[in-house]
Short mmCIF file of C-alpha atoms in Angstrom, two decimals:
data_model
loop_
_atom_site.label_atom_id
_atom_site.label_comp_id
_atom_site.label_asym_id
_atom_site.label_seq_id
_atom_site.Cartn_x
_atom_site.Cartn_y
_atom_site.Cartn_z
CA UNK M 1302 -11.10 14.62 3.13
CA UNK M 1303 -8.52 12.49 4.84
CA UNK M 1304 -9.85 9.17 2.60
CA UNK M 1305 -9.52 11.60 -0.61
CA UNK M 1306 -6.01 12.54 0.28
CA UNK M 1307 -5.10 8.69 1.16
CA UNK M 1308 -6.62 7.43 -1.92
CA UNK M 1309 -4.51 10.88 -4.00
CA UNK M 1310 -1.36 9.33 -2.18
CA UNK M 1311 -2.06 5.92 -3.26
CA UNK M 1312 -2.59 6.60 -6.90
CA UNK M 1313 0.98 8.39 -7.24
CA UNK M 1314 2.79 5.89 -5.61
CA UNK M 1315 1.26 3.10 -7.93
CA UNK M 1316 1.90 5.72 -10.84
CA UNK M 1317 5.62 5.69 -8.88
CA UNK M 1318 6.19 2.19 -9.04
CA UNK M 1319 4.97 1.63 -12.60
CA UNK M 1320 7.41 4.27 -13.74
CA UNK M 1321 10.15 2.55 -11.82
CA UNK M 1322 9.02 -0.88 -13.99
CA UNK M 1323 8.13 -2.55 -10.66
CA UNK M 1324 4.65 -3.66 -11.74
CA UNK M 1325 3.20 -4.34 -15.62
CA UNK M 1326 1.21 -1.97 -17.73
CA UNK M 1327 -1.77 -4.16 -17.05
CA UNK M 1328 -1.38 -4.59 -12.84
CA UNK M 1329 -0.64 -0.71 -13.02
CA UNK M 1330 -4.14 -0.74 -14.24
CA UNK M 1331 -5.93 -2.73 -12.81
CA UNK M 1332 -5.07 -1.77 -8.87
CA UNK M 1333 -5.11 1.87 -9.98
CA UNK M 1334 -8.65 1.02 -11.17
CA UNK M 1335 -9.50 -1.34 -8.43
CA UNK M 1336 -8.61 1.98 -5.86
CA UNK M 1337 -10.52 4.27 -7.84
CA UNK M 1338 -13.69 2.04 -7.48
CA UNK M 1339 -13.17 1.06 -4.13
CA UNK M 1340 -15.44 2.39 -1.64
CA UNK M 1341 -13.50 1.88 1.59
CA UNK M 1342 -9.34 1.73 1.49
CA UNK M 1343 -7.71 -1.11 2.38
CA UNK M 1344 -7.56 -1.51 6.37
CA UNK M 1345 -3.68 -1.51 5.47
CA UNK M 1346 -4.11 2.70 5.27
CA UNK M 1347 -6.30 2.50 8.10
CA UNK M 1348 -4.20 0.90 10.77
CA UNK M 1349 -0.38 1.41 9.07
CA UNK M 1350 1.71 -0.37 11.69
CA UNK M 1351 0.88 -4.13 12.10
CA UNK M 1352 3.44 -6.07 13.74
CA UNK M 1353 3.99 -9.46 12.83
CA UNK M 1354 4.30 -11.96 15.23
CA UNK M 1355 8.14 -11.87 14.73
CA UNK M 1356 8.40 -8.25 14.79
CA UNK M 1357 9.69 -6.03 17.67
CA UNK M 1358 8.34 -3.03 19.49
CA UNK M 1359 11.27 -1.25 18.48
CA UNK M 1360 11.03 -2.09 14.39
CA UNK M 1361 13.44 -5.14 14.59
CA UNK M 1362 13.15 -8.83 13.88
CA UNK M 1363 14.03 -11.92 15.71
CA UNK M 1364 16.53 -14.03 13.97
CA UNK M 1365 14.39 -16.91 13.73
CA UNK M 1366 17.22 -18.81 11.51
#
C-alpha cells in the first residue's frame, strides 16, 4: 500500500515537472515508464533524508568557498 501510494506520488510529480517544461516529452517518458516497471523504488523514497558530507544536522551547509 505504502509502495503504491509512493510510486502514485511519484508519477504526478514527474507529470508536474513535465507540465512546468522542466524535463522533455521523451525523459517525461521514459522515467515515468522506467517507475512504472520498476519493481522496488529508488532507495531515495526509502530513506528521504541523506546528508551529504557537507550538510548540517540542522538543514544548513558549510561554506566550503
Amino acid at each position: 500500500m505504502v509502495e503504491s501510494t509512493q510510486r502514485d506520488i511519484m508519477t504526478v510529480l514527474l507529470g508536474r515537472v513535465f507540465e512546468l517544461g522542466l524535463i522533455s516529452e521523451q525523459t517525461y517518458k521514459s522515467a515515468r515508464n522506467s517507475l512504472a516497471s520498476s519493481i522496488d523504488l529508488p532507495e531515495m523514497l526509502w530513506y528521504p533524508v541523506c546528508l551529504t558530507k557537507e550538510a548540517m544536522t540542522d538543514g544548513s551547509t558549510q561554506n566550503t568557498g
